[in-house]
PDB file of C-alpha atoms in Angstrom:
ATOM      1  CA  MET J   1     -13.273 -11.253 -14.073  1.00  0.00           C
ATOM      2  CA  SER J   2     -13.504 -13.812 -12.657  1.00  0.00           C
ATOM      3  CA  GLU J   3     -14.356 -13.588  -8.752  1.00  0.00           C
ATOM      4  CA  PRO J   4     -11.477 -13.769  -6.812  1.00  0.00           C
ATOM      5  CA  ILE J   5     -10.968 -16.731  -4.346  1.00  0.00           C
ATOM      6  CA  PHE J   6      -8.819 -16.955  -0.710  1.00  0.00           C
ATOM      7  CA  ASP J   7      -7.475 -19.758   0.492  1.00  0.00           C
ATOM      8  CA  HIS J   8      -9.809 -20.873   3.069  1.00  0.00           C
ATOM      9  CA  ASP J   9     -12.794 -20.720  -0.117  1.00  0.00           C
ATOM     10  CA  ARG J  10     -10.837 -23.866  -0.872  1.00  0.00           C
ATOM     11  CA  LEU J  11     -11.622 -25.066   3.147  1.00  0.00           C
ATOM     12  CA  ASP J  12     -14.563 -27.993   2.694  1.00  0.00           C
ATOM     13  CA  VAL J  13     -15.373 -26.650   6.799  1.00  0.00           C
ATOM     14  CA  TYR J  14     -15.798 -23.314   5.726  1.00  0.00           C
ATOM     15  CA  ARG J  15     -17.971 -23.938   3.150  1.00  0.00           C
ATOM     16  CA  LEU J  16     -20.525 -26.375   5.331  1.00  0.00           C
ATOM     17  CA  SER J  17     -20.448 -23.314   8.325  1.00  0.00           C
ATOM     18  CA  ILE J  18     -21.395 -20.649   5.762  1.00  0.00           C
ATOM     19  CA  ASP J  19     -24.181 -23.057   5.280  1.00  0.00           C
ATOM     20  CA  TYR J  20     -24.955 -23.487   9.054  1.00  0.00           C
ATOM     21  CA  VAL J  21     -25.122 -19.930   9.276  1.00  0.00           C
ATOM     22  CA  ALA J  22     -27.817 -19.320   6.103  1.00  0.00           C
ATOM     23  CA  SER J  23     -29.413 -21.713   7.754  1.00  0.00           C
ATOM     24  CA  SER J  24     -29.407 -21.123  11.387  1.00  0.00           C
ATOM     25  CA  PHE J  25     -30.350 -17.241   9.946  1.00  0.00           C
ATOM     26  CA  ALA J  26     -33.606 -18.656   8.380  1.00  0.00           C
ATOM     27  CA  ILE J  27     -34.433 -20.527  11.977  1.00  0.00           C
ATOM     28  CA  ALA J  28     -33.811 -17.299  13.366  1.00  0.00           C
ATOM     29  CA  LYS J  29     -36.239 -15.617  11.837  1.00  0.00           C
ATOM     30  CA  ASP J  30     -38.924 -16.864  13.579  1.00  0.00           C
ATOM     31  CA  LEU J  31     -37.980 -16.614  16.905  1.00  0.00           C
ATOM     32  CA  GLY J  32     -38.731 -13.856  19.397  1.00  0.00           C
ATOM     33  CA  GLY J  33     -40.055 -13.549  22.647  1.00  0.00           C
ATOM     34  CA  CYS J  34     -38.501 -15.691  25.495  1.00  0.00           C
ATOM     35  CA  HIS J  35     -36.290 -17.301  23.004  1.00  0.00           C
ATOM     36  CA  ARG J  36     -34.947 -13.717  21.583  1.00  0.00           C
ATOM     37  CA  HIS J  37     -31.661 -14.206  23.952  1.00  0.00           C
ATOM     38  CA  ALA J  38     -30.829 -17.650  22.443  1.00  0.00           C
ATOM     39  CA  ARG J  39     -31.486 -16.686  18.967  1.00  0.00           C
ATOM     40  CA  ASP J  40     -28.721 -13.654  19.442  1.00  0.00           C
ATOM     41  CA  GLN J  41     -26.127 -15.730  21.521  1.00  0.00           C
ATOM     42  CA  TRP J  42     -27.061 -18.127  18.763  1.00  0.00           C
ATOM     43  CA  LEU J  43     -26.016 -16.115  15.518  1.00  0.00           C
ATOM     44  CA  ARG J  44     -23.133 -14.634  17.304  1.00  0.00           C
ATOM     45  CA  ALA J  45     -21.747 -18.244  17.391  1.00  0.00           C
ATOM     46  CA  ALA J  46     -22.479 -19.709  14.279  1.00  0.00           C
ATOM     47  CA  GLN J  47     -21.068 -16.338  12.511  1.00  0.00           C
ATOM     48  CA  SER J  48     -18.193 -16.733  14.911  1.00  0.00           C
ATOM     49  CA  ILE J  49     -17.135 -20.585  13.109  1.00  0.00           C
ATOM     50  CA  PRO J  50     -16.227 -19.176   9.722  1.00  0.00           C
ATOM     51  CA  LEU J  51     -15.067 -16.468  10.681  1.00  0.00           C
ATOM     52  CA  ASN J  52     -12.308 -17.902  13.329  1.00  0.00           C
ATOM     53  CA  ILE J  53     -11.731 -20.820  10.326  1.00  0.00           C
ATOM     54  CA  ALA J  54     -10.909 -17.955   7.455  1.00  0.00           C
ATOM     55  CA  GLU J  55      -9.096 -15.789  10.019  1.00  0.00           C
ATOM     56  CA  GLY J  56      -7.009 -18.805  11.227  1.00  0.00           C
ATOM     57  CA  ASN J  57      -6.014 -19.975   8.073  1.00  0.00           C
ATOM     58  CA  GLY J  58      -4.785 -16.645   7.512  1.00  0.00           C
ATOM     59  CA  LYS J  59      -2.770 -17.051  10.030  1.00  0.00           C
ATOM     60  CA  ARG J  60       1.521 -18.761   9.033  1.00  0.00           C
ATOM     61  CA  SER J  61       2.452 -19.928  12.435  1.00  0.00           C
ATOM     62  CA  LEU J  62       0.380 -23.087  12.870  1.00  0.00           C
ATOM     63  CA  LYS J  63       0.049 -22.670  16.844  1.00  0.00           C
ATOM     64  CA  ASP J  64      -2.060 -19.237  15.680  1.00  0.00           C
ATOM     65  CA  ARG J  65      -3.623 -21.525  12.954  1.00  0.00           C
ATOM     66  CA  SER J  66      -4.592 -23.884  15.517  1.00  0.00           C
ATOM     67  CA  ARG J  67      -5.426 -21.778  17.918  1.00  0.00           C
ATOM     68  CA  PHE J  68      -8.412 -19.772  15.823  1.00  0.00           C
ATOM     69  CA  LEU J  69      -9.416 -23.641  14.668  1.00  0.00           C
ATOM     70  CA  ASP J  70      -9.833 -24.165  18.280  1.00  0.00           C
ATOM     71  CA  ILE J  71     -12.495 -21.082  18.650  1.00  0.00           C
ATOM     72  CA  ALA J  72     -13.886 -22.420  15.701  1.00  0.00           C
ATOM     73  CA  ARG J  73     -14.223 -25.281  17.338  1.00  0.00           C
ATOM     74  CA  GLY J  74     -15.571 -24.294  20.708  1.00  0.00           C
ATOM     75  CA  SER J  75     -18.557 -22.138  18.893  1.00  0.00           C
ATOM     76  CA  VAL J  76     -19.431 -25.580  17.028  1.00  0.00           C
ATOM     77  CA  LEU J  77     -19.861 -27.028  20.336  1.00  0.00           C
ATOM     78  CA  GLU J  78     -21.109 -23.238  21.315  1.00  0.00           C
ATOM     79  CA  CYS J  79     -24.147 -23.843  18.781  1.00  0.00           C
ATOM     80  CA  VAL J  80     -25.207 -27.519  19.986  1.00  0.00           C
ATOM     81  CA  ALA J  81     -25.840 -26.272  22.921  1.00  0.00           C
ATOM     82  CA  ILE J  82     -28.112 -23.327  22.018  1.00  0.00           C
ATOM     83  CA  GLN J  83     -30.005 -25.331  19.775  1.00  0.00           C
ATOM     84  CA  ASP J  84     -30.168 -28.066  22.061  1.00  0.00           C
ATOM     85  CA  SER J  85     -31.957 -25.311  24.780  1.00  0.00           C
ATOM     86  CA  LEU J  86     -34.104 -24.239  21.301  1.00  0.00           C
ATOM     87  CA  ALA J  87     -35.371 -27.446  20.772  1.00  0.00           C
ATOM     88  CA  ALA J  88     -35.899 -28.354  24.480  1.00  0.00           C
ATOM     89  CA  THR J  89     -37.912 -25.438  24.713  1.00  0.00           C
ATOM     90  CA  ASP J  90     -40.599 -25.329  21.356  1.00  0.00           C
ATOM     91  CA  GLY J  91     -38.039 -22.849  19.824  1.00  0.00           C
ATOM     92  CA  MET J  92     -36.597 -25.344  16.907  1.00  0.00           C
ATOM     93  CA  SER J  93     -38.392 -28.799  14.995  1.00  0.00           C
ATOM     94  CA  ASP J  94     -36.951 -32.408  16.158  1.00  0.00           C
ATOM     95  CA  GLU J  95     -36.034 -32.904  12.642  1.00  0.00           C
ATOM     96  CA  ARG J  96     -34.237 -29.505  11.893  1.00  0.00           C
ATOM     97  CA  HIS J  97     -32.403 -29.920  15.124  1.00  0.00           C
ATOM     98  CA  ARG J  98     -31.655 -33.127  14.354  1.00  0.00           C
ATOM     99  CA  GLN J  99     -30.095 -31.854  10.175  1.00  0.00           C
ATOM    100  CA  LEU J 100     -28.139 -29.065  11.617  1.00  0.00           C
ATOM    101  CA  LYS J 101     -26.929 -31.244  14.682  1.00  0.00           C
ATOM    102  CA  ARG J 102     -25.368 -33.851  12.430  1.00  0.00           C
ATOM    103  CA  LEU J 103     -24.424 -31.183   9.700  1.00  0.00           C
ATOM    104  CA  LEU J 104     -22.006 -29.772  13.158  1.00  0.00           C
ATOM    105  CA  HIS J 105     -21.350 -33.220  13.981  1.00  0.00           C
ATOM    106  CA  ARG J 106     -19.727 -32.561  11.054  1.00  0.00           C
ATOM    107  CA  ILE J 107     -18.044 -29.348  10.702  1.00  0.00           C
ATOM    108  CA  VAL J 108     -16.356 -29.905  14.702  1.00  0.00           C
ATOM    109  CA  SER J 109     -14.984 -33.078  13.354  1.00  0.00           C
ATOM    110  CA  MET J 110     -12.793 -31.580  10.083  1.00  0.00           C
ATOM    111  CA  LEU J 111     -11.945 -29.011  12.820  1.00  0.00           C
ATOM    112  CA  THR J 112     -10.437 -31.660  15.012  1.00  0.00           C
ATOM    113  CA  ARG J 113      -8.954 -33.191  11.935  1.00  0.00           C
ATOM    114  CA  LEU J 114      -7.187 -29.721  10.944  1.00  0.00           C
ATOM    115  CA  ILE J 115      -6.456 -28.203  14.610  1.00  0.00           C
ATOM    116  CA  ALA J 116      -4.234 -32.075  14.857  1.00  0.00           C
ATOM    117  CA  ARG J 117      -2.903 -31.864  12.244  1.00  0.00           C
ATOM    118  CA  SER J 118      -1.469 -28.471  12.496  1.00  0.00           C
ATOM    119  CA  ASP J 119      -0.193 -29.818  15.823  1.00  0.00           C
ATOM    120  CA  VAL J 120       2.284 -32.146  14.321  1.00  0.00           C
ATOM    121  CA  VAL J 121       5.672 -30.870  15.093  1.00  0.00           C
ATOM    122  CA  ALA J 122       8.319 -32.017  12.641  1.00  0.00           C
ATOM    123  CA  GLU J 123      10.943 -33.739  15.406  1.00  0.00           C
ATOM    124  CA  SER J 124      12.742 -36.891  15.021  1.00  0.00           C
ATOM    125  CA  GLY J 125      11.483 -40.159  15.899  1.00  0.00           C
ATOM    126  CA  SER J 126      13.055 -39.868  19.431  1.00  0.00           C
ATOM    127  CA  GLU J 127      10.655 -40.031  22.244  1.00  0.00           C
ATOM    128  CA  TYR J 128      10.351 -38.033  25.550  1.00  0.00           C
ATOM    129  CA  LYS J 129      10.885 -39.513  28.787  1.00  0.00           C
ATOM    130  CA  TYR J 130       7.771 -38.529  31.068  1.00  0.00           C
ATOM    131  CA  GLU J 131       9.253 -36.854  34.744  1.00  0.00           C
ATOM    132  CA  TYR J 132       7.871 -39.083  37.308  1.00  0.00           C
ATOM    133  CA  ARG J 133       6.852 -37.158  40.462  1.00  0.00           C
ATOM    134  CA  GLU J 134       5.326 -38.113  43.238  1.00  0.00           C
ATOM    135  CA  ALA J 135       2.778 -35.489  44.129  1.00  0.00           C
ATOM    136  CA  GLU J 136       0.734 -36.555  40.754  1.00  0.00           C
ATOM    137  CA  TYR J 137      -0.256 -39.232  42.657  1.00  0.00           C
ATOM    138  CA  GLU J 138      -2.524 -40.332  45.740  1.00  0.00           C
ATOM    139  CA  TYR J 139      -0.363 -41.728  48.809  1.00  0.00           C
ATOM    140  CA  GLY J 140      -2.179 -45.048  49.866  1.00  0.00           C
ATOM    141  CA  GLU J 141      -1.152 -47.141  52.889  1.00  0.00           C
ATOM    142  CA  GLY J 142      -0.709 -44.568  55.459  1.00  0.00           C
ATOM    143  CA  ARG J 143       2.350 -42.706  53.222  1.00  0.00           C
ATOM    144  CA  LYS J 144       2.403 -39.297  53.302  1.00  0.00           C
ATOM    145  CA  PRO J 145       4.168 -36.955  50.870  1.00  0.00           C
ATOM    146  CA  GLU J 146       7.423 -35.397  52.450  1.00  0.00           C
ATOM    147  CA  PRO J 147       6.492 -31.499  53.163  1.00  0.00           C
ATOM    148  CA  SER J 148       7.953 -29.872  50.950  1.00  0.00           C
ATOM    149  CA  ARG J 149      11.142 -27.629  51.608  1.00  0.00           C
ATOM    150  CA  ALA J 150      13.625 -24.976  50.444  1.00  0.00           C
ATOM    151  CA  PRO J 151      16.914 -25.327  49.950  1.00  0.00           C
ATOM    152  CA  GLU J 152      19.458 -25.395  53.430  1.00  0.00           C
ATOM    153  CA  ASP J 153      21.143 -21.893  51.869  1.00  0.00           C
ATOM    154  CA  GLY J 154      18.039 -20.794  50.909  1.00  0.00           C
ATOM    155  CA  LEU J 155      18.779 -18.786  47.619  1.00  0.00           C
ATOM    156  CA  HIS J 156      21.859 -17.056  48.719  1.00  0.00           C
ATOM    157  CA  GLY J 157      23.586 -18.287  45.750  1.00  0.00           C
ATOM    158  CA  PHE J 158      20.902 -16.695  42.902  1.00  0.00           C
ATOM    159  CA  THR J 159      20.542 -12.974  44.895  1.00  0.00           C
ATOM    160  CA  ASN J 160      22.874 -10.719  46.900  1.00  0.00           C
ATOM    161  CA  GLY J 161      22.195 -12.858  50.394  1.00  0.00           C
ATOM    162  CA  LYS J 162      19.252 -10.585  51.095  1.00  0.00           C
ATOM    163  CA  SER J 163      16.570 -12.810  49.965  1.00  0.00           C
ATOM    164  CA  ILE J 164      13.422 -12.987  51.651  1.00  0.00           C
ATOM    165  CA  VAL J 165      13.588 -16.601  51.258  1.00  0.00           C
ATOM    166  CA  ARG J 166      15.632 -17.664  54.593  1.00  0.00           C
ATOM    167  CA  PRO J 167      16.357 -21.213  55.213  1.00  0.00           C
ATOM    168  CA  ARG J 168      15.212 -22.957  58.067  1.00  0.00           C
TER     169      ARG J 168
END
């Protein structure tokens, strides 16, 4: 009988992330002493990548799927930072660091594309008009924004008339 195959097993990014976990564990075996905290954090972050890819791929809603893939992407970036720290403190050889960093770059690129593909919504080709808000821009040449004011009648139309917001 053949081994069962799950949907995430078919994803190249999942298989690459499993390769990365194996590589990080192989290097982590030799880390100790002052590198032990980075090692532990690195192994958790490395394992988080395929775990979130698998969980996200199993979600039925695109929003949930994107959220988990985004978490996996964050874990990749965390691994990059930990590797940079390890390489800077002689916890990892420069050559191994470059190899694994290339692998992480490939993984984060693939995740970014998957997230972008999930974020596309099937809508008509109409464009949305941006609502202009002056508060979003700096004021120059002596112009100042108008102070925000409550409506003249307060919130009387929406409450029982005993609102704590009173007209000025």
